[in-house]
Amino acid sequence: MLFNRWFRIVVVVISLVFLHHNIFAAALNTKSQQYAALEAVLAELEVHYGMERFKEREFAITINGLRKKYRRLIRTATTLEEDAGFEAKKERKILSPRQMQLLLVGLAAELRDGHTNISTKSVNIATLGIHSAAIDGKLYVTGFSENLYSGQAVVTEVKVGDEIVSINGVPVQELAKRNLLYVQDGTYAAREQAALEMTITIPYALLPEVKEGDVATLVFRRAQQGEFEGKFNWIEAADFIQLRSMFPNEFPNPSEGAEFDNGHFVFGRSGYVRSYFREGLKNLPPGSISDVGLQFNAELEAAAKEPKRRKGEMILQPTQRIPAYIIHYKGKNIGVIRIPSYSPNEIMNEYMWVLNVLNRMNYSTDMLVIDQLGNSGGSVFLVMKWLGLFASGRPLTTVSTDTKISETLLEMHQQGLLASQGRDRRGPHRYSDLRMNARELAFMREHYDSGNVWTGLRGDMGSYISHEEGEAGQMYPDEFATYDKPILLINDSRSASGGDFFPAMMQHNHRAVIMGETSKGLGGPVYRSVDSMPGSEVSMRCTSGYCERPNGLPVENRGAVPDIFRGVTPYDLLDEFRSYSYSVLEAGLALLKGTALEEIQNMVKTNGFSQMQSFGVSYRAPKEVIEGFQGLSLSVATIEEGPVEARVPALMEIYKVSTEGILAHVPESGISAETWELFIYPLPSELVNSDLFLPGLWRKGEVLERLNDMLKLKRYEKWHPLINVILEQSQRLPGNIRFADPCERLLLNL
């Protein structure tokens, strides 16, 4: 172990020295330079990447495997698009510097880790001036950059809610498959979402460029009205997100700066104060909303004018970043507090502000809705502090972390300990925290010096750090927090990092019911970023540890899974999220009545059907399709009962016959988008109970990716023949078919 650790350090040092003396600023003009740049990235992963063991266990992804693949691509001068079969192989002796940089971007994408990123230094994007958002595997217009959008050569006016079908004759789903080569995110849904949205807003930091001024012909589809075409020109513009990350003092945080285009809400962005749940409340009767946050800010502004202040007294400042209000709905007072991110400018001021507001709400509300939609994450410390606000007098369990130790991490802990000793005792570095950090540093140093670069799973997030392997962290309640009412936390697929951890911990401790969508699944801490990797000049950061919930489930690639599923639909864009907000309020009332979660879920589904019908959409399949599906031999008994060795051959035949049965009853025009959820293709529970299969229903692409992963994993070896058949047969099924847990109730009877 000790030899391996020093060997890795020597590799890094040699790589850096070689690059410093032999490569000039990302020239990448020779294969030896490209190999060296690749080795610098791989060495960074070998020394610092805390998800290494998890990725190998769940995806069979190894650093040596990546080394073998990417050395081959450099040797054969092959791009990612060519290697994946999207383009024919071109004759070239060497990749261009830009192609080599994009190769490294793709390497990071293979890790499926939204906290491990490689990007080029480009700060531009290509845009058509159209904002878009992916919803359920399709791409929809959500707004316009009015200073960029010209809408030239569009006969029919493009509107919010229009589907973007194709660009230059290529379906956006096909374009997204290419983008997936470069997308660095957690769950399949999050990666698919980003890949689709990058078809119309192309970040040069991650993707190949397009030529400014080139014509893009878009085909749009409008609900109940059909398709129409428009021609646009690609425009180069500054990538606001990239610029903000590079020059944080020069550009406003999105939660505090310009969020909207001329005041119009734009769905699909993360980290913003404005929320689509709040947008959907516009049609409530006058007087239905009391703005508690606004009232409290007014009191603070008045108090600030008082001349007398005690020495050392903390002066609480108003905050605009955390909307807080009470909805008076059907005789109940429903408190709402919005968390756009865990990245405020002043952590303790915001925390104390929220503490005061929540204590007021405890006396004036029947329940609380925590609006965490589109939460972009942030400070681990603040996530833990938020958790303590809702502990209701008892410690809450957090997570266990297996951290990869390096000299860099030890030095960071040492510097942080020294820097924090002189800080305000009311802040995050009180005496108990200092003592905890000193013990943590000593523990890591002892581990590292003994040749062990892994801490093992232990609780290191919360009020104290456990050094007992397998023990989860604990967060003690804030002694001044009083909120003890029921909580409904709304979350979505655009929440990440802290937006994964906070709801997951609230859910595990039975302190909140989660409603919405599964979050992105960014499941580990990050402490190290390299602004310019030697030789390639790409920027890089990587996750330092793997986090696990007390029930043994990972946060990485799984996220926080809702108790009540309510996804955003295209119809929410059309009704300005009124139906969405109504569903949340009705779910809240049902929770107050003690209604079972299964009943609330059915109520939410029914509301969804009603919403679709209000737009003239029928949610039923033709009678012959229903009858054909009901006649298939896929029952729970045939899928679940008996030993694996006996079931696999029988199931292989059943899936073949079932596929033929489904295809025999699919109309010639295919399955419409309005009936996709009526076609459920069950899978054996031994497969779907894998940690990374999320409960419920899955889209085809999500399942195929995971089944392909399983073919690489020895623990599923008995299932490999069946998995191969499922992969083969599912390729013949419509793209919008869903797979299901066999115990999931079929929707045919709705």
Short mmCIF file of N, CA and C in Angstrom, two decimals, residues 455-547:
data_model
loop_
_atom_site.label_atom_id
_atom_site.label_comp_id
_atom_site.label_asym_id
_atom_site.label_seq_id
_atom_site.Cartn_x
_atom_site.Cartn_y
_atom_site.Cartn_z
N THR A 455 -10.26 6.44 4.05
CA THR A 455 -10.67 6.53 5.45
C THR A 455 -11.62 5.42 5.85
N GLY A 456 -12.30 4.81 4.87
CA GLY A 456 -13.39 3.89 5.18
C GLY A 456 -14.66 4.68 5.45
N LEU A 457 -15.81 4.04 5.29
CA LEU A 457 -17.09 4.73 5.51
C LEU A 457 -17.23 5.12 6.97
N ARG A 458 -17.41 6.42 7.22
CA ARG A 458 -17.61 6.91 8.58
C ARG A 458 -18.32 8.24 8.51
N GLY A 459 -18.92 8.60 9.60
CA GLY A 459 -19.70 9.83 9.63
C GLY A 459 -18.83 11.05 9.77
N ASP A 460 -18.72 11.85 8.71
CA ASP A 460 -17.92 13.08 8.80
C ASP A 460 -18.71 14.31 8.40
N MET A 461 -20.05 14.18 8.32
CA MET A 461 -20.89 15.33 8.05
C MET A 461 -21.91 15.46 9.18
N GLY A 462 -21.87 16.58 9.87
CA GLY A 462 -22.81 16.78 10.96
C GLY A 462 -22.16 17.49 12.12
N SER A 463 -22.70 17.25 13.33
CA SER A 463 -22.22 17.94 14.52
C SER A 463 -20.93 17.37 15.06
N TYR A 464 -20.63 16.13 14.74
CA TYR A 464 -19.35 15.55 15.15
C TYR A 464 -18.89 14.57 14.09
N ILE A 465 -17.61 14.24 14.13
CA ILE A 465 -17.03 13.32 13.16
C ILE A 465 -16.76 11.99 13.85
N SER A 466 -17.28 10.93 13.29
CA SER A 466 -17.05 9.59 13.83
C SER A 466 -15.85 8.96 13.14
N HIS A 467 -15.03 8.30 13.93
CA HIS A 467 -13.90 7.57 13.37
C HIS A 467 -14.13 6.08 13.42
N GLU A 468 -15.39 5.68 13.70
CA GLU A 468 -15.77 4.28 13.67
C GLU A 468 -16.29 3.94 12.29
N GLU A 469 -15.65 2.99 11.63
CA GLU A 469 -16.06 2.65 10.27
C GLU A 469 -17.47 2.11 10.26
N GLY A 470 -18.27 2.58 9.31
CA GLY A 470 -19.65 2.14 9.17
C GLY A 470 -20.65 3.00 9.92
N GLU A 471 -20.18 3.91 10.75
CA GLU A 471 -21.09 4.75 11.53
C GLU A 471 -21.43 6.02 10.75
N ALA A 472 -22.71 6.33 10.69
CA ALA A 472 -23.16 7.54 9.99
C ALA A 472 -22.97 8.76 10.88
N GLY A 473 -22.97 9.93 10.26
CA GLY A 473 -22.86 11.16 11.01
C GLY A 473 -24.17 11.51 11.71
N GLN A 474 -24.08 12.45 12.64
CA GLN A 474 -25.25 12.92 13.38
C GLN A 474 -25.26 14.45 13.35
N MET A 475 -26.45 15.01 13.16
CA MET A 475 -26.60 16.46 13.23
C MET A 475 -27.53 16.78 14.38
N TYR A 476 -27.00 17.51 15.37
CA TYR A 476 -27.81 17.85 16.53
C TYR A 476 -28.74 19.01 16.21
N PRO A 477 -29.88 19.07 16.88
CA PRO A 477 -30.82 20.18 16.61
C PRO A 477 -30.25 21.51 17.06
N ASP A 478 -30.60 22.54 16.34
CA ASP A 478 -30.27 23.89 16.79
C ASP A 478 -31.12 24.19 18.02
N GLU A 479 -30.48 24.58 19.09
CA GLU A 479 -31.20 24.76 20.36
C GLU A 479 -32.24 25.88 20.29
N PHE A 480 -32.12 26.76 19.30
CA PHE A 480 -33.07 27.87 19.20
C PHE A 480 -34.16 27.62 18.16
N ALA A 481 -34.06 26.50 17.42
CA ALA A 481 -35.05 26.21 16.38
C ALA A 481 -36.26 25.52 16.99
N THR A 482 -37.45 25.92 16.56
CA THR A 482 -38.67 25.37 17.15
C THR A 482 -39.60 24.70 16.15
N TYR A 483 -39.30 24.76 14.85
CA TYR A 483 -40.30 24.29 13.87
C TYR A 483 -40.48 22.77 13.96
N ASP A 484 -41.73 22.36 14.25
CA ASP A 484 -41.99 20.92 14.45
C ASP A 484 -43.23 20.44 13.69
N LYS A 485 -43.68 21.22 12.70
CA LYS A 485 -44.88 20.86 11.95
C LYS A 485 -44.51 19.92 10.78
N PRO A 486 -45.53 19.29 10.14
CA PRO A 486 -45.24 18.43 8.97
C PRO A 486 -44.59 19.24 7.85
N ILE A 487 -43.75 18.56 7.08
CA ILE A 487 -43.00 19.22 6.00
C ILE A 487 -43.15 18.44 4.70
N LEU A 488 -43.48 19.16 3.64
CA LEU A 488 -43.47 18.62 2.28
C LEU A 488 -42.34 19.32 1.53
N LEU A 489 -41.37 18.57 1.05
CA LEU A 489 -40.23 19.15 0.34
C LEU A 489 -40.38 18.86 -1.15
N ILE A 490 -40.45 19.91 -1.96
CA ILE A 490 -40.58 19.71 -3.41
C ILE A 490 -39.20 19.85 -4.06
N ASN A 491 -38.89 18.88 -4.91
CA ASN A 491 -37.56 18.77 -5.51
C ASN A 491 -37.71 18.38 -6.97
N ASP A 492 -36.65 18.49 -7.74
CA ASP A 492 -36.75 18.12 -9.16
C ASP A 492 -35.43 17.62 -9.70
N SER A 493 -35.44 17.29 -10.99
CA SER A 493 -34.27 16.70 -11.63
C SER A 493 -33.18 17.72 -11.90
N ARG A 494 -33.40 18.98 -11.58
CA ARG A 494 -32.40 20.02 -11.77
C ARG A 494 -31.70 20.38 -10.46
N SER A 495 -32.04 19.70 -9.38
CA SER A 495 -31.37 19.90 -8.10
C SER A 495 -30.17 18.97 -8.01
N ALA A 496 -29.09 19.46 -7.42
CA ALA A 496 -27.86 18.67 -7.42
C ALA A 496 -27.02 18.98 -6.18
N SER A 497 -26.15 18.04 -5.84
CA SER A 497 -25.17 18.21 -4.77
C SER A 497 -25.90 18.41 -3.44
N GLY A 498 -25.82 19.62 -2.86
CA GLY A 498 -26.61 19.87 -1.66
C GLY A 498 -28.09 19.65 -1.91
N GLY A 499 -28.51 19.86 -3.17
CA GLY A 499 -29.89 19.59 -3.57
C GLY A 499 -30.21 18.12 -3.62
N ASP A 500 -29.19 17.25 -3.58
CA ASP A 500 -29.38 15.81 -3.40
C ASP A 500 -29.35 15.45 -1.91
N PHE A 501 -28.37 15.98 -1.20
CA PHE A 501 -28.11 15.55 0.18
C PHE A 501 -29.20 15.99 1.15
N PHE A 502 -29.60 17.26 1.09
CA PHE A 502 -30.56 17.76 2.07
C PHE A 502 -31.89 17.00 2.01
N PRO A 503 -32.52 16.85 0.84
CA PRO A 503 -33.78 16.08 0.82
C PRO A 503 -33.58 14.62 1.19
N ALA A 504 -32.45 14.02 0.78
CA ALA A 504 -32.21 12.61 1.12
C ALA A 504 -32.13 12.42 2.62
N MET A 505 -31.49 13.35 3.32
CA MET A 505 -31.36 13.22 4.77
C MET A 505 -32.67 13.55 5.48
N MET A 506 -33.40 14.53 4.99
CA MET A 506 -34.71 14.83 5.57
C MET A 506 -35.65 13.64 5.40
N GLN A 507 -35.56 12.98 4.26
CA GLN A 507 -36.40 11.82 3.98
C GLN A 507 -36.03 10.65 4.87
N HIS A 508 -34.74 10.36 4.98
CA HIS A 508 -34.30 9.22 5.78
C HIS A 508 -34.72 9.37 7.25
N ASN A 509 -34.69 10.59 7.75
CA ASN A 509 -35.04 10.84 9.14
C ASN A 509 -36.53 11.05 9.35
N HIS A 510 -37.33 10.80 8.31
CA HIS A 510 -38.79 10.95 8.38
C HIS A 510 -39.18 12.35 8.83
N ARG A 511 -38.37 13.33 8.42
CA ARG A 511 -38.68 14.70 8.80
C ARG A 511 -39.41 15.43 7.68
N ALA A 512 -39.40 14.85 6.48
CA ALA A 512 -40.12 15.46 5.36
C ALA A 512 -40.54 14.39 4.38
N VAL A 513 -41.65 14.65 3.70
CA VAL A 513 -42.07 13.83 2.57
C VAL A 513 -41.59 14.55 1.31
N ILE A 514 -40.94 13.81 0.42
CA ILE A 514 -40.39 14.41 -0.79
C ILE A 514 -41.38 14.24 -1.94
N MET A 515 -41.63 15.33 -2.64
CA MET A 515 -42.53 15.32 -3.80
C MET A 515 -41.80 15.93 -4.99
N GLY A 516 -41.99 15.34 -6.16
CA GLY A 516 -41.40 15.90 -7.36
C GLY A 516 -40.69 14.86 -8.18
N GLU A 517 -39.43 15.14 -8.53
CA GLU A 517 -38.63 14.26 -9.38
C GLU A 517 -37.36 13.86 -8.65
N THR A 518 -36.70 12.83 -9.16
CA THR A 518 -35.41 12.42 -8.62
C THR A 518 -34.35 13.46 -8.96
N SER A 519 -33.54 13.83 -7.99
CA SER A 519 -32.49 14.83 -8.21
C SER A 519 -31.31 14.22 -8.98
N LYS A 520 -30.30 15.03 -9.26
CA LYS A 520 -29.26 14.65 -10.22
C LYS A 520 -28.33 13.53 -9.77
N GLY A 521 -28.12 13.40 -8.47
CA GLY A 521 -27.23 12.33 -8.00
C GLY A 521 -25.77 12.70 -8.05
N LEU A 522 -25.42 13.83 -7.41
CA LEU A 522 -24.02 14.23 -7.25
C LEU A 522 -23.67 13.95 -5.80
N GLY A 523 -23.03 12.79 -5.55
CA GLY A 523 -23.00 12.23 -4.21
C GLY A 523 -21.70 12.22 -3.48
N GLY A 524 -20.87 13.24 -3.60
CA GLY A 524 -19.62 13.26 -2.84
C GLY A 524 -19.08 14.67 -2.69
N PRO A 525 -18.19 14.88 -1.71
CA PRO A 525 -17.62 16.21 -1.48
C PRO A 525 -16.55 16.54 -2.51
N VAL A 526 -16.33 17.84 -2.71
CA VAL A 526 -15.29 18.33 -3.62
C VAL A 526 -14.45 19.35 -2.87
N TYR A 527 -13.14 19.20 -2.91
CA TYR A 527 -12.30 20.19 -2.26
C TYR A 527 -11.21 20.74 -3.17
N ARG A 528 -10.99 20.09 -4.29
CA ARG A 528 -9.82 20.45 -5.11
C ARG A 528 -10.22 20.75 -6.54
N SER A 529 -9.76 21.89 -7.05
CA SER A 529 -9.93 22.25 -8.45
C SER A 529 -8.58 22.68 -9.00
N VAL A 530 -8.30 22.28 -10.23
CA VAL A 530 -7.07 22.69 -10.91
C VAL A 530 -7.48 23.58 -12.08
N ASP A 531 -7.07 24.83 -12.02
CA ASP A 531 -7.53 25.78 -13.03
C ASP A 531 -6.96 25.47 -14.41
N SER A 532 -5.75 24.94 -14.45
CA SER A 532 -5.13 24.67 -15.75
C SER A 532 -4.25 23.44 -15.64
N MET A 533 -4.74 22.32 -16.16
CA MET A 533 -3.96 21.09 -16.11
C MET A 533 -2.72 21.21 -17.02
N PRO A 534 -1.58 20.71 -16.55
CA PRO A 534 -0.34 20.83 -17.34
C PRO A 534 -0.49 20.22 -18.72
N GLY A 535 -0.02 20.96 -19.71
CA GLY A 535 0.00 20.45 -21.07
C GLY A 535 -1.26 20.70 -21.85
N SER A 536 -2.41 20.48 -21.23
CA SER A 536 -3.67 20.60 -21.97
C SER A 536 -4.39 21.90 -21.69
N GLU A 537 -4.09 22.52 -20.55
CA GLU A 537 -4.74 23.75 -20.10
C GLU A 537 -6.24 23.61 -19.91
N VAL A 538 -6.74 22.39 -19.80
CA VAL A 538 -8.15 22.23 -19.41
C VAL A 538 -8.23 22.44 -17.91
N SER A 539 -9.39 22.89 -17.44
CA SER A 539 -9.61 22.98 -16.00
C SER A 539 -10.20 21.66 -15.53
N MET A 540 -9.93 21.30 -14.27
CA MET A 540 -10.35 19.99 -13.78
C MET A 540 -10.63 20.05 -12.28
N ARG A 541 -11.66 19.35 -11.89
CA ARG A 541 -11.89 19.10 -10.47
C ARG A 541 -12.40 17.68 -10.34
N CYS A 542 -12.24 17.08 -9.15
CA CYS A 542 -12.75 15.73 -8.98
C CYS A 542 -13.27 15.52 -7.56
N THR A 543 -14.22 14.61 -7.44
CA THR A 543 -14.86 14.29 -6.18
C THR A 543 -13.87 13.60 -5.27
N SER A 544 -13.84 13.99 -4.00
CA SER A 544 -12.83 13.46 -3.08
C SER A 544 -13.31 12.28 -2.27
N GLY A 545 -14.62 12.00 -2.26
CA GLY A 545 -15.11 10.90 -1.44
C GLY A 545 -16.45 10.38 -1.92
N TYR A 546 -16.80 9.22 -1.40
CA TYR A 546 -18.07 8.55 -1.73
C TYR A 546 -18.97 8.60 -0.50
N CYS A 547 -20.20 9.05 -0.67
CA CYS A 547 -21.14 9.17 0.45
C CYS A 547 -22.26 8.14 0.34
#
